[in-house]
Coordinates of C-alpha atoms (C1' of nucleotides) in Angstrom, one line a residue:
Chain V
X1 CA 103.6 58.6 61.9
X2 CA 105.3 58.4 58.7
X3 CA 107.3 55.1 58.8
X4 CA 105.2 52.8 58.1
X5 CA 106.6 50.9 61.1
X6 CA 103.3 51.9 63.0
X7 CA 103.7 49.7 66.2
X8 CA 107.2 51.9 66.6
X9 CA 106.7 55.0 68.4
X10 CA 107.6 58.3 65.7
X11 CA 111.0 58.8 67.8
X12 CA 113.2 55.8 67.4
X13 CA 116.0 53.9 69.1
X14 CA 118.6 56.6 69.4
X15 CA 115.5 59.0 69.4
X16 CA 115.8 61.5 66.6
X17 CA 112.2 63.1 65.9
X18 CA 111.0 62.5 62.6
X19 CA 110.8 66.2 61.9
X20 CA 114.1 66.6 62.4
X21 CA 115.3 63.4 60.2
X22 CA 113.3 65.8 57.5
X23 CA 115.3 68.4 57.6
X24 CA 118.5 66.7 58.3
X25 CA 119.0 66.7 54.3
X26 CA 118.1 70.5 53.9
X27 CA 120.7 71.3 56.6
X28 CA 123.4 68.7 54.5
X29 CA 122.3 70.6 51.1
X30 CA 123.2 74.4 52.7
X31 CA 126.5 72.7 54.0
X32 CA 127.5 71.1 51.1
X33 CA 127.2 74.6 49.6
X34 CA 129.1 76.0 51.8
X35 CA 131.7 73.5 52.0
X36 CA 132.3 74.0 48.1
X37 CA 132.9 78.0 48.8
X38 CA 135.4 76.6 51.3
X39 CA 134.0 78.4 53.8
X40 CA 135.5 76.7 57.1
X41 CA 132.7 77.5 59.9
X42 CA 128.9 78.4 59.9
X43 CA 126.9 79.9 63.0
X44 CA 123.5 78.6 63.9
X45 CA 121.7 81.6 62.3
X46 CA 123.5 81.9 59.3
X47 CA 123.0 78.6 58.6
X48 CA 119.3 77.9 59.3
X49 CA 118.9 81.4 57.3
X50 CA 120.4 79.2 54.3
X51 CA 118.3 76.5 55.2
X52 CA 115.7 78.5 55.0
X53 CA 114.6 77.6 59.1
X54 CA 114.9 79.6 62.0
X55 CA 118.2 79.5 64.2
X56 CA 116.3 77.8 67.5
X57 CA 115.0 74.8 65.3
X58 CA 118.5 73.8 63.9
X59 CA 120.3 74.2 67.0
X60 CA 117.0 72.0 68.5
X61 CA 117.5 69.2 65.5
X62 CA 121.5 69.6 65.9
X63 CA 121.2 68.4 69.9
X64 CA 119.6 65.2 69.2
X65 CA 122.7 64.5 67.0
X66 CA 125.2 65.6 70.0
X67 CA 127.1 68.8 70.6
X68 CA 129.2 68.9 67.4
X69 CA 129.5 72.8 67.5
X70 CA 131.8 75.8 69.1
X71 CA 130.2 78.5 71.8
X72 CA 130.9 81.6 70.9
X73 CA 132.4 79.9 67.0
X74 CA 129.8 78.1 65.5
X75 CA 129.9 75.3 63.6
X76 CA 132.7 73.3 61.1
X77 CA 131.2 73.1 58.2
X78 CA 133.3 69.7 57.5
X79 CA 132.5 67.9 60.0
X80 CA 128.6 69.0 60.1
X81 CA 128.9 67.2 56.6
X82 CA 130.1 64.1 57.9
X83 CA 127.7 64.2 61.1
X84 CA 125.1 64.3 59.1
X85 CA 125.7 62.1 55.9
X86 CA 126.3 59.3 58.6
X87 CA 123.5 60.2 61.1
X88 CA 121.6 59.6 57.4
X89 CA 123.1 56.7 56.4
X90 CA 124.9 58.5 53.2
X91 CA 127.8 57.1 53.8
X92 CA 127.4 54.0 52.5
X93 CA 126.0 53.1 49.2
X94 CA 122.5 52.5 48.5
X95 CA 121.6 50.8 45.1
X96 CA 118.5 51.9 43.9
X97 CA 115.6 50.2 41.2
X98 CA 113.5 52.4 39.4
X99 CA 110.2 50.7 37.9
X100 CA 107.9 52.3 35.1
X101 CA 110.3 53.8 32.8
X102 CA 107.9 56.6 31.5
X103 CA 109.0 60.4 31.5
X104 CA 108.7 60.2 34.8
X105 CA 110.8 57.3 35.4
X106 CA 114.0 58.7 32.7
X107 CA 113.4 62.2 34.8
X108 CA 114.2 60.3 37.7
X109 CA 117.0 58.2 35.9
X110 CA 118.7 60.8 34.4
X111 CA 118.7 63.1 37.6
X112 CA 122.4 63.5 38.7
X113 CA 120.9 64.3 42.7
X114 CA 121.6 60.4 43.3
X115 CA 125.1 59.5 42.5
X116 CA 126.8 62.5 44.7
X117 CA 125.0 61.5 47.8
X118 CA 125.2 57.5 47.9
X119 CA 122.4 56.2 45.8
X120 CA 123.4 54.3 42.6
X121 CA 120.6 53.2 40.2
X122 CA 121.5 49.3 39.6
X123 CA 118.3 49.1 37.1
X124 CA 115.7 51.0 35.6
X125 CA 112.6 48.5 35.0
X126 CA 109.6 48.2 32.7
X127 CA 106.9 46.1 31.5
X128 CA 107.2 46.9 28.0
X129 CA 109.1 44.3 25.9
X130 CA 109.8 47.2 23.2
X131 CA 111.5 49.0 26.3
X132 CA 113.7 46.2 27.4
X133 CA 117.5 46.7 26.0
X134 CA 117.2 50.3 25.4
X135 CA 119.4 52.5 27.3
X136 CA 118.2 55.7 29.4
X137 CA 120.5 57.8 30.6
X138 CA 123.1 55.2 29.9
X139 CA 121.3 52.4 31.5
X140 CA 119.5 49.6 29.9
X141 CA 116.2 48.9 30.9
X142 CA 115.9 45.4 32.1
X143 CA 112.3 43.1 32.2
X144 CA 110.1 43.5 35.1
X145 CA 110.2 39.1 34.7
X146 CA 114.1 40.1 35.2
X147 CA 112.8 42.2 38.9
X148 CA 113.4 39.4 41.9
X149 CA 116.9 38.9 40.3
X150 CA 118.1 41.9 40.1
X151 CA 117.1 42.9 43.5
X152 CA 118.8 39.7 44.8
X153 CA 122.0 40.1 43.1
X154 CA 122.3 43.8 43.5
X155 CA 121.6 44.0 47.5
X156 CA 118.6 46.6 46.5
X157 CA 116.4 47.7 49.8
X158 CA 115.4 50.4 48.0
X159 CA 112.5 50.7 45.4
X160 CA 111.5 54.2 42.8
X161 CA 107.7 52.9 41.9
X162 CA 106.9 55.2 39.3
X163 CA 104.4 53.0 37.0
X164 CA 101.1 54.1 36.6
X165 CA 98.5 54.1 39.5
X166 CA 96.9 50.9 38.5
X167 CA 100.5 48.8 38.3
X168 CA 101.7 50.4 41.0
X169 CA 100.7 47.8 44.2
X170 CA 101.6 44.7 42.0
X171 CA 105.0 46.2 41.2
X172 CA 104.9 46.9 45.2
X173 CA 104.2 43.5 46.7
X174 CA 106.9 42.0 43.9
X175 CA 109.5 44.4 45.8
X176 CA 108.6 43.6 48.9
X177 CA 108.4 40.0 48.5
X178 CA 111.8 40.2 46.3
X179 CA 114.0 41.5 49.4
X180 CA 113.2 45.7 49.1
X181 CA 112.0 47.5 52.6
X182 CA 112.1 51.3 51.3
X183 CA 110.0 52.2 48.9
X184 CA 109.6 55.6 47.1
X185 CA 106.3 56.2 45.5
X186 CA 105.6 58.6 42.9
X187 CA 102.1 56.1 41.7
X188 CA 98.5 58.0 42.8
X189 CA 98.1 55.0 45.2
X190 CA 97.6 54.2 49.1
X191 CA 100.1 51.1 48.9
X192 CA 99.5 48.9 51.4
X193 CA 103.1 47.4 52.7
X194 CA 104.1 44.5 55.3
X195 CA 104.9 45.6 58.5
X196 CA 108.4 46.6 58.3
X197 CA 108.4 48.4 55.5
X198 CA 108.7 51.8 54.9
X199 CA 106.7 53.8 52.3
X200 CA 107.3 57.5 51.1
X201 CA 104.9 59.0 48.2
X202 CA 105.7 62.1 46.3
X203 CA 102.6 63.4 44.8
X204 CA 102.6 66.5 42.3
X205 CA 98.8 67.0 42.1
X206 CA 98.1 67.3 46.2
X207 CA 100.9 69.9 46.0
X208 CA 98.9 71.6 43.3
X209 CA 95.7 70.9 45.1
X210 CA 97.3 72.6 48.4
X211 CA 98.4 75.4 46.4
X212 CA 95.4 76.1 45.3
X213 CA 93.3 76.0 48.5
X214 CA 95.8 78.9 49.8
X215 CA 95.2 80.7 46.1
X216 CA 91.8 80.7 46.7
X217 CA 92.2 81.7 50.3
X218 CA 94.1 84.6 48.8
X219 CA 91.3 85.8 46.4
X220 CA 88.6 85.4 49.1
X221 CA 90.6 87.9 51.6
X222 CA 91.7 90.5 48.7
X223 CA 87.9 90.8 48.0
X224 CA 86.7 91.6 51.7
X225 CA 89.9 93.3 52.8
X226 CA 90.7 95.4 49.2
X227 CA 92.6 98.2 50.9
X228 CA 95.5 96.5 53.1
X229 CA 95.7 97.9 56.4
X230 CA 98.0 101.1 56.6
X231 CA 101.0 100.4 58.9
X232 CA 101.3 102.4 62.2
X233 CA 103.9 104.8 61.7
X234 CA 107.5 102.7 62.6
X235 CA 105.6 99.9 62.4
X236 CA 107.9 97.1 60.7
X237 CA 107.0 96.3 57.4
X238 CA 106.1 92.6 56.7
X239 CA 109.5 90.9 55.8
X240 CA 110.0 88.7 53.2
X241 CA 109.1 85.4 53.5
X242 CA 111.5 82.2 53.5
X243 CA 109.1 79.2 53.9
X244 CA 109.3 76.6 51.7
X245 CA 106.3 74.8 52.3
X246 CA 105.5 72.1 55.3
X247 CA 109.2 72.0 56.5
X248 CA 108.1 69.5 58.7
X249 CA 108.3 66.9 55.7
X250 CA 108.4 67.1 52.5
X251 CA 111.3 66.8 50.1
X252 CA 114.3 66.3 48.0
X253 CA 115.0 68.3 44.8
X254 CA 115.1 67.6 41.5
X255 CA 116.1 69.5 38.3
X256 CA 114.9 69.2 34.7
Chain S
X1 CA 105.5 77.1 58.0
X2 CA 104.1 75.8 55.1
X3 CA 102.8 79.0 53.4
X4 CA 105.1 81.5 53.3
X5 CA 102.8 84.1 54.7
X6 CA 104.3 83.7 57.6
X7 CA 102.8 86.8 59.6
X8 CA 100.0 84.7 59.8
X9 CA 98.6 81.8 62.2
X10 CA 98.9 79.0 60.4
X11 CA 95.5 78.4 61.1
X12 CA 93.4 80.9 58.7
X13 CA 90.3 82.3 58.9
X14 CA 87.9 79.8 58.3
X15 CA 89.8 77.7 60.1
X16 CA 91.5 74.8 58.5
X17 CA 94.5 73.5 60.3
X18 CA 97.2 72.8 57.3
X19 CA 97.3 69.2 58.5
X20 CA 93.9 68.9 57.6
X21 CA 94.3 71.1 54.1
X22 CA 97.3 68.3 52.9
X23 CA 94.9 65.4 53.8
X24 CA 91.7 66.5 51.6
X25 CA 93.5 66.2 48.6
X26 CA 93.6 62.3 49.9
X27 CA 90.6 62.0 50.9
X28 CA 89.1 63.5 47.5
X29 CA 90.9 61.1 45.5
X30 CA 89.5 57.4 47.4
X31 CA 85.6 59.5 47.1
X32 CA 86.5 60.2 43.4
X33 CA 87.6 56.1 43.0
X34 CA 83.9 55.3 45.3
X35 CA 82.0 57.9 42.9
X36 CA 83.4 56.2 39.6
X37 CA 82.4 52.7 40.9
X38 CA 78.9 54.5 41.4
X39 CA 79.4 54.0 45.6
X40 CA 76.4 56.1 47.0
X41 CA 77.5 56.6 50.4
X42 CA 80.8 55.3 52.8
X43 CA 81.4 55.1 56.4
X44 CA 84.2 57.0 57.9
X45 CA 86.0 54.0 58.6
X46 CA 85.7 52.6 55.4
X47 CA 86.6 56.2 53.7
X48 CA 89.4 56.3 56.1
X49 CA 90.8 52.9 55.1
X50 CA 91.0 53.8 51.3
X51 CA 92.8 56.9 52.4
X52 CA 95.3 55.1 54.2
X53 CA 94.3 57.2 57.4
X54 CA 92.5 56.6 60.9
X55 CA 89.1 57.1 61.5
X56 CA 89.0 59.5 64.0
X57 CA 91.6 61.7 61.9
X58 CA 89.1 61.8 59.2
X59 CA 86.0 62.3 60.9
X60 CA 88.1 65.1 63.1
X61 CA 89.3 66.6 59.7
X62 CA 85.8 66.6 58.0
X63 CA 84.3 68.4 61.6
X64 CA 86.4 71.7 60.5
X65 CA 84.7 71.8 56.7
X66 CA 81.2 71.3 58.5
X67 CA 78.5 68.2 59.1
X68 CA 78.3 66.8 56.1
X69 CA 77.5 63.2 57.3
X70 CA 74.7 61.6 58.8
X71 CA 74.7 59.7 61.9
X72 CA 73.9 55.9 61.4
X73 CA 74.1 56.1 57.6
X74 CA 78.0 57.8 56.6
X75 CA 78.6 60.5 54.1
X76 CA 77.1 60.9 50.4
X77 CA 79.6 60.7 48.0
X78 CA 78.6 62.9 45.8
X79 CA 77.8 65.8 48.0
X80 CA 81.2 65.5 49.9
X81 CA 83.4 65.7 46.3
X82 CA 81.8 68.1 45.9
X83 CA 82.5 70.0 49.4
X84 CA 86.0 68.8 49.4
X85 CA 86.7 70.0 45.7
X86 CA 84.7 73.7 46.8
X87 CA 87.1 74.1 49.6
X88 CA 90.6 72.7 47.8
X89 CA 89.3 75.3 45.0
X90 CA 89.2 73.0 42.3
X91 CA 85.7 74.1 41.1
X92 CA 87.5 76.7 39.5
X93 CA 90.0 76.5 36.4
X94 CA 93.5 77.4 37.4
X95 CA 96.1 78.3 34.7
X96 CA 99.5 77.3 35.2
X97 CA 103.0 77.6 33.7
X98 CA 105.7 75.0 33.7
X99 CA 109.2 76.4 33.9
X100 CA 112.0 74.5 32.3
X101 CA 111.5 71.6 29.8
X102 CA 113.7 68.9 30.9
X103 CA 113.0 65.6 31.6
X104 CA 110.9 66.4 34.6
X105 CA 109.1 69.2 32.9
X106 CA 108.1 67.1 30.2
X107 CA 107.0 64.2 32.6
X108 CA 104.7 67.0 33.9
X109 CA 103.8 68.2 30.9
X110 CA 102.3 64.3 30.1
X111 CA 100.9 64.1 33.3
X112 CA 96.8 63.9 33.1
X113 CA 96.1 64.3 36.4
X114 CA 96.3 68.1 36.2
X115 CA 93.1 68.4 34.2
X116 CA 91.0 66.1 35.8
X117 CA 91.6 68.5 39.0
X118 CA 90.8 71.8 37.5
X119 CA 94.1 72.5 36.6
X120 CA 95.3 73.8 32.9
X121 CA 98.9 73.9 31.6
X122 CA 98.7 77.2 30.3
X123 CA 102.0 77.4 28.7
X124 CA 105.3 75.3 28.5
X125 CA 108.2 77.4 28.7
X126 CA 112.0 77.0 28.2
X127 CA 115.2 79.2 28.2
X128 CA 116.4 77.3 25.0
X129 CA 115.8 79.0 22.1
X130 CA 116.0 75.5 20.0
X131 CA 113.0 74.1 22.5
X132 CA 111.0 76.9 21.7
X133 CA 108.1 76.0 18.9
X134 CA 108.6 72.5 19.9
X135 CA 105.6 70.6 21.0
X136 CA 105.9 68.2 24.0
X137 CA 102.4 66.6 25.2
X138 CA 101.0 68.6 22.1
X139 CA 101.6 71.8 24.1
X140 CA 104.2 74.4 22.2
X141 CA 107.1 75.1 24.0
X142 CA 107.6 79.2 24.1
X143 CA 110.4 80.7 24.9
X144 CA 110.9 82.5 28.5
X145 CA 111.6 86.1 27.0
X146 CA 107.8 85.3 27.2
X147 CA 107.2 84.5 30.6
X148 CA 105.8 87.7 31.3
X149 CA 103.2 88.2 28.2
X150 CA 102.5 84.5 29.1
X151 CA 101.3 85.5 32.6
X152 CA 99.8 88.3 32.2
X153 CA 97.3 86.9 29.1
X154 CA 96.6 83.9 30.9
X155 CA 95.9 85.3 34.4
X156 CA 98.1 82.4 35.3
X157 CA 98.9 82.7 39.6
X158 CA 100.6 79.0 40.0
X159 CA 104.0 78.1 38.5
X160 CA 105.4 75.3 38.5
X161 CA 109.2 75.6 38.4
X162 CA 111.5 72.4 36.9
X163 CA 114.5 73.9 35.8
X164 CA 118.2 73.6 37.2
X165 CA 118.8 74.7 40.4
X166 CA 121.1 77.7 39.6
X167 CA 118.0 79.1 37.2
X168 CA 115.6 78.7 39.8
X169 CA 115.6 81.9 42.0
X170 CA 115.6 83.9 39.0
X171 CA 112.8 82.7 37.4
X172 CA 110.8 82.8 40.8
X173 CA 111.2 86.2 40.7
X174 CA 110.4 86.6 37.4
X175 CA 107.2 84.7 37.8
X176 CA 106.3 87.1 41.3
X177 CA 107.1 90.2 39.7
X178 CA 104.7 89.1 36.7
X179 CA 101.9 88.0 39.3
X180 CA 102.3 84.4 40.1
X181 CA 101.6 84.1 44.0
X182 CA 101.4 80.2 44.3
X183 CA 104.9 78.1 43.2
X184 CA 105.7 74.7 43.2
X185 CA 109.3 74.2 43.2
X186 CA 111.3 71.3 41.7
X187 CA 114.4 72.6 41.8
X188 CA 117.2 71.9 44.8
X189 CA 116.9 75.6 45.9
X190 CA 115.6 77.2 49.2
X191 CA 113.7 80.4 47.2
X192 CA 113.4 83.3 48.9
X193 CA 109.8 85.4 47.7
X194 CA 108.1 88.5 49.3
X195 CA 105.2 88.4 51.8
X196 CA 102.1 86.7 50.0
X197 CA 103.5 84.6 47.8
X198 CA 103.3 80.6 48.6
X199 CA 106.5 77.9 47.8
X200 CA 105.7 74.2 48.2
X201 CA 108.8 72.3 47.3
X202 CA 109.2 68.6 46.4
X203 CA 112.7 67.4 46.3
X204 CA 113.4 63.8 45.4
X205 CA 116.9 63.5 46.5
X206 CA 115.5 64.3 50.6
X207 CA 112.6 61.7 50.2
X208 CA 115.6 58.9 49.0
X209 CA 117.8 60.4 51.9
X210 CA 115.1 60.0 54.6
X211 CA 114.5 56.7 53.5
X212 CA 118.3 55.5 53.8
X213 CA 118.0 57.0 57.5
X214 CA 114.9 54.1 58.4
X215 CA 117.1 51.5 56.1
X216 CA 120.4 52.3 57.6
X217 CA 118.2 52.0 61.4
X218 CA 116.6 48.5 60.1
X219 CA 120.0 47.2 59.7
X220 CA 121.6 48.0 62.8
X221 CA 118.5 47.0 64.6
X222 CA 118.8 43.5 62.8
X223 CA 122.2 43.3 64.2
X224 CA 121.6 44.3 67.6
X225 CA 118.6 41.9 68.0
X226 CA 119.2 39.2 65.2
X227 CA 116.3 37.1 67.1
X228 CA 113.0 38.5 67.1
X229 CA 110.9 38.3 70.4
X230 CA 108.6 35.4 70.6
X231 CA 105.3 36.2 69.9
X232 CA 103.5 35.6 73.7
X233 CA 101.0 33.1 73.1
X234 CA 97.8 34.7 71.8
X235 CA 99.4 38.5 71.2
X236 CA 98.3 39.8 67.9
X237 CA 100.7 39.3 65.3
X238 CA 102.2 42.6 63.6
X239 CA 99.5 44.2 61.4
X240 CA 100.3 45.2 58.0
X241 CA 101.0 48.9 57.7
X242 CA 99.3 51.5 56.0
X243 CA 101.3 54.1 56.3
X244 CA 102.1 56.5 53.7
X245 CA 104.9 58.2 55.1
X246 CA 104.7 62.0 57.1
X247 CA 101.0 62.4 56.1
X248 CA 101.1 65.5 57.8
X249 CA 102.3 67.1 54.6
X250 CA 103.4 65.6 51.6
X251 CA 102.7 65.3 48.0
X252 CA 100.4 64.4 45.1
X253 CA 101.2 61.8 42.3
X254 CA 102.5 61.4 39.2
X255 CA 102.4 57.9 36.9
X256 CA 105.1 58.1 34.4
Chain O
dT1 C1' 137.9 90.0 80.2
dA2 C1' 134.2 91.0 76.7
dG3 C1' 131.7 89.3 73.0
dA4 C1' 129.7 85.7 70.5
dT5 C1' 127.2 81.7 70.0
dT6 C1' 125.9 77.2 71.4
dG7 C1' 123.0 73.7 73.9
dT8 C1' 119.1 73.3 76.8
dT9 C1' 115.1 74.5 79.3
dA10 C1' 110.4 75.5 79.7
dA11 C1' 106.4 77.4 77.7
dT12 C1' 103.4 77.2 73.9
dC13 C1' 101.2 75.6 70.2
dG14 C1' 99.2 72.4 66.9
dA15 C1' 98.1 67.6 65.7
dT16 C1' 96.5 63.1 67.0
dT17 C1' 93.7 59.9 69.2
dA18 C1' 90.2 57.4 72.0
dA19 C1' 86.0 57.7 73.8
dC20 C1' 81.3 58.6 73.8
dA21 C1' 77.1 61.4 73.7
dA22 C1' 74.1 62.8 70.1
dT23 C1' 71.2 61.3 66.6
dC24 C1' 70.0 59.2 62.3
Chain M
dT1 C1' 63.2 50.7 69.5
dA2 C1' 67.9 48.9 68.4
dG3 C1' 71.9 49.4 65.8
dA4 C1' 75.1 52.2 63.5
dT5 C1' 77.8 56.0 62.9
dT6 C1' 78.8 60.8 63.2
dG7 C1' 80.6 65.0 65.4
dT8 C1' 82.9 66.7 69.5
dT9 C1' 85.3 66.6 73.7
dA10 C1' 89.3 66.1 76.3
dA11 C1' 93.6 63.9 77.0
dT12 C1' 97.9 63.1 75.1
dC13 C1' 101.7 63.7 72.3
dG14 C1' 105.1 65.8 69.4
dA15 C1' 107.0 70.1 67.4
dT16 C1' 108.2 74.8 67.7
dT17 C1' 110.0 78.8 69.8
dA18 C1' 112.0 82.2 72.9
dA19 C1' 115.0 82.9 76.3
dC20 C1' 119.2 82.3 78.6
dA21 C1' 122.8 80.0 81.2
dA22 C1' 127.0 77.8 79.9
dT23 C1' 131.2 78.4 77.7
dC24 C1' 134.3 79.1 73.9

DNA sequence: TAGATTGTTAATCGATTAACAATC
DNA sequence: TAGATTGTTAATCGATTAACAATC
């Protein structure tokens, strides 16, 4: 699942799995990297390592996009970047609202992720009057009475809901009913969306929540199991580990 | 995936698949809504609904934590916040830092659903010296020469890291070498940590980009077949999704 | 040619779902 | 007893992974 288009099967049209459409932008972030070093090719496994996936994965996700690399080369690191913004649709632009200027809303606006990867914020919206006019990170915040407008005039399929909980599925059907089919939602809400429509949440306190469960796990295990096994002699010790969390979904960055 | 502790099944001892651990967090927060309207007891299907999440799922999710319904009647509310909470580990209080006071940081800072959930910003802490003494949601800000003191005093095993992306791997070290084993990670950086220690990540900019893949498939679909197929007399119009995006993993909230 | 590395196959694993027997 | 609803089974589906033939 995880579209929000449940009468669709998971793998679409051209049949990219969804797990793979997740990591798409992890693979575009390590190239991006290395494109800025200049560095002209990239092998499966040194790539996944920056990825932070294992080689068999990306080569996986990268056949459902075609056979853009080199046997016995690898892959250039240029064209990847291309493959993959367009495969994502980053190649065009994608105005952008974001409603519920709070902190979290001015994190969000003033986060420079957007611009370099084809989403442009056309409006940052409130509810409070006092809030209309002023500017955050050099935007002005418009009206939310001013929403259905801007989303006409602007093209915007894309919505940032980040109002509080109880605002949240008002500010949601408005979108919807104004034109928007993506929406992003950062509100502590099930929103309940048209057929049609997609709907992503980002939710800080079920990551904490999930965090702790394994924290707990943790203590539980160092209290039964105090002294850790001893190795058997050339044994390999436990390498370090490079998971970042359910990489079969999740998530886009953001800095302070 | 998903933990980092990767040496291990990713079914643990007790059993919990992590599927299951990333919906409970859901589940607790519809039974937390259905305590506070005083709800006594709810139906799988009903619980299921709030959550945004089939029945079956649910009922196959609650089989791993044990029986905690009754056949006929549903499950008590009451008793199953409190089982949920028990096994998320939210009976307990759990300290946390929060690295880097931007924008983001202080929307975290303000965010009050951290308490409610047994979780306690411990300290707010910032590489700039002129942050430092500076209140932000009536927490001091303290400078990161601190981080370890911090830590250490506070038994604190959870950080939450919100600074720049170039800081990031730095300060997870930092934090592990202190004692931190859980860490939430806002920053656009694949961090690598030893054996043991847990990353969850939550990146904006991939949510946005995942999206733009479904819009830029919407549109092409729209082109390809402008007409939609004619309903066959009697077939059941499109339901309304419920979706919530890869439910498999994500996210907890935030209102701004 | 020899070495390197991709792209694909097939096995395995975990997650989802429908169906229904158990039982309140 | 009849109706309702859980807890579990078994089938299905999608994702992961190792291995290796293809090929640069």
């Amino acid at each position: 699942m995880a579209t929000g288009r449940n009468h669709r099967p998971a793998t679409r049209s051209r049949g990219i799995p969804e797990a793979t459409v997740a990591r798409l932008p992890l693979y575009l972030r390590a190239l991006t990297a290395l494109s800025e070093r200049s560095v002209p090719t990239v092998s499966s496994e040194e790539l996944a390592s920056a990825a932070g996936v294992n080689s068999a994965k990306l080569r996986k996700d990268f056949s459902y996009l075609g056979s853009y690399g080199t046997r016995g080369v690898g892959y250039d690191v240029e064209y990847l970047v291309y493959q993959i913004s367009r495969e994502l649709g980053l190649t065009q632009d994608w105005p952008v609202v974001i409603v519920g200027i709070g902190n979290l809303g001015a994190a969000l606006a003033n986060y420079g992720g957007f611009a370099s990867r084809g989403f442009r914020v056309a409006a940052l919206i409130d509810a409070d009057p006092a809030l209309a006019g002023r500017q955050v990170a050099g935007i002005g915040v418009r009206h939310v009475d001013e929403l259905e407008s801007i989303i006409e005039t602007n093209g915007v399929s894309i919505g940032v809901i980040t109002t509080p909980g109880g605002a949240a599925q008002q500010v949601c059907d408005r979108l919807v009913a104004a034109g928007v089919t993506s929406i992003l939602n950062f509100a502590p809400t099930v929103l309940t969306v048209p057929d049609g429509v997609d709907v992503r949440k980002v939710d800080l306190s079920i990551e904490l929540q999930i965090l702790a469960f394994h924290e707990q796990r943790k203590a539980a295990e160092s209290l039964t199991q105090d002294v850790p096994e001893p190795l058997a002699p050339g044994a390999a010790a436990p390498a370090p580990g490079r998971d970042q969390g359910p990489d079969g979904d999740i998530p886009a960055v953001m800095p302070a």
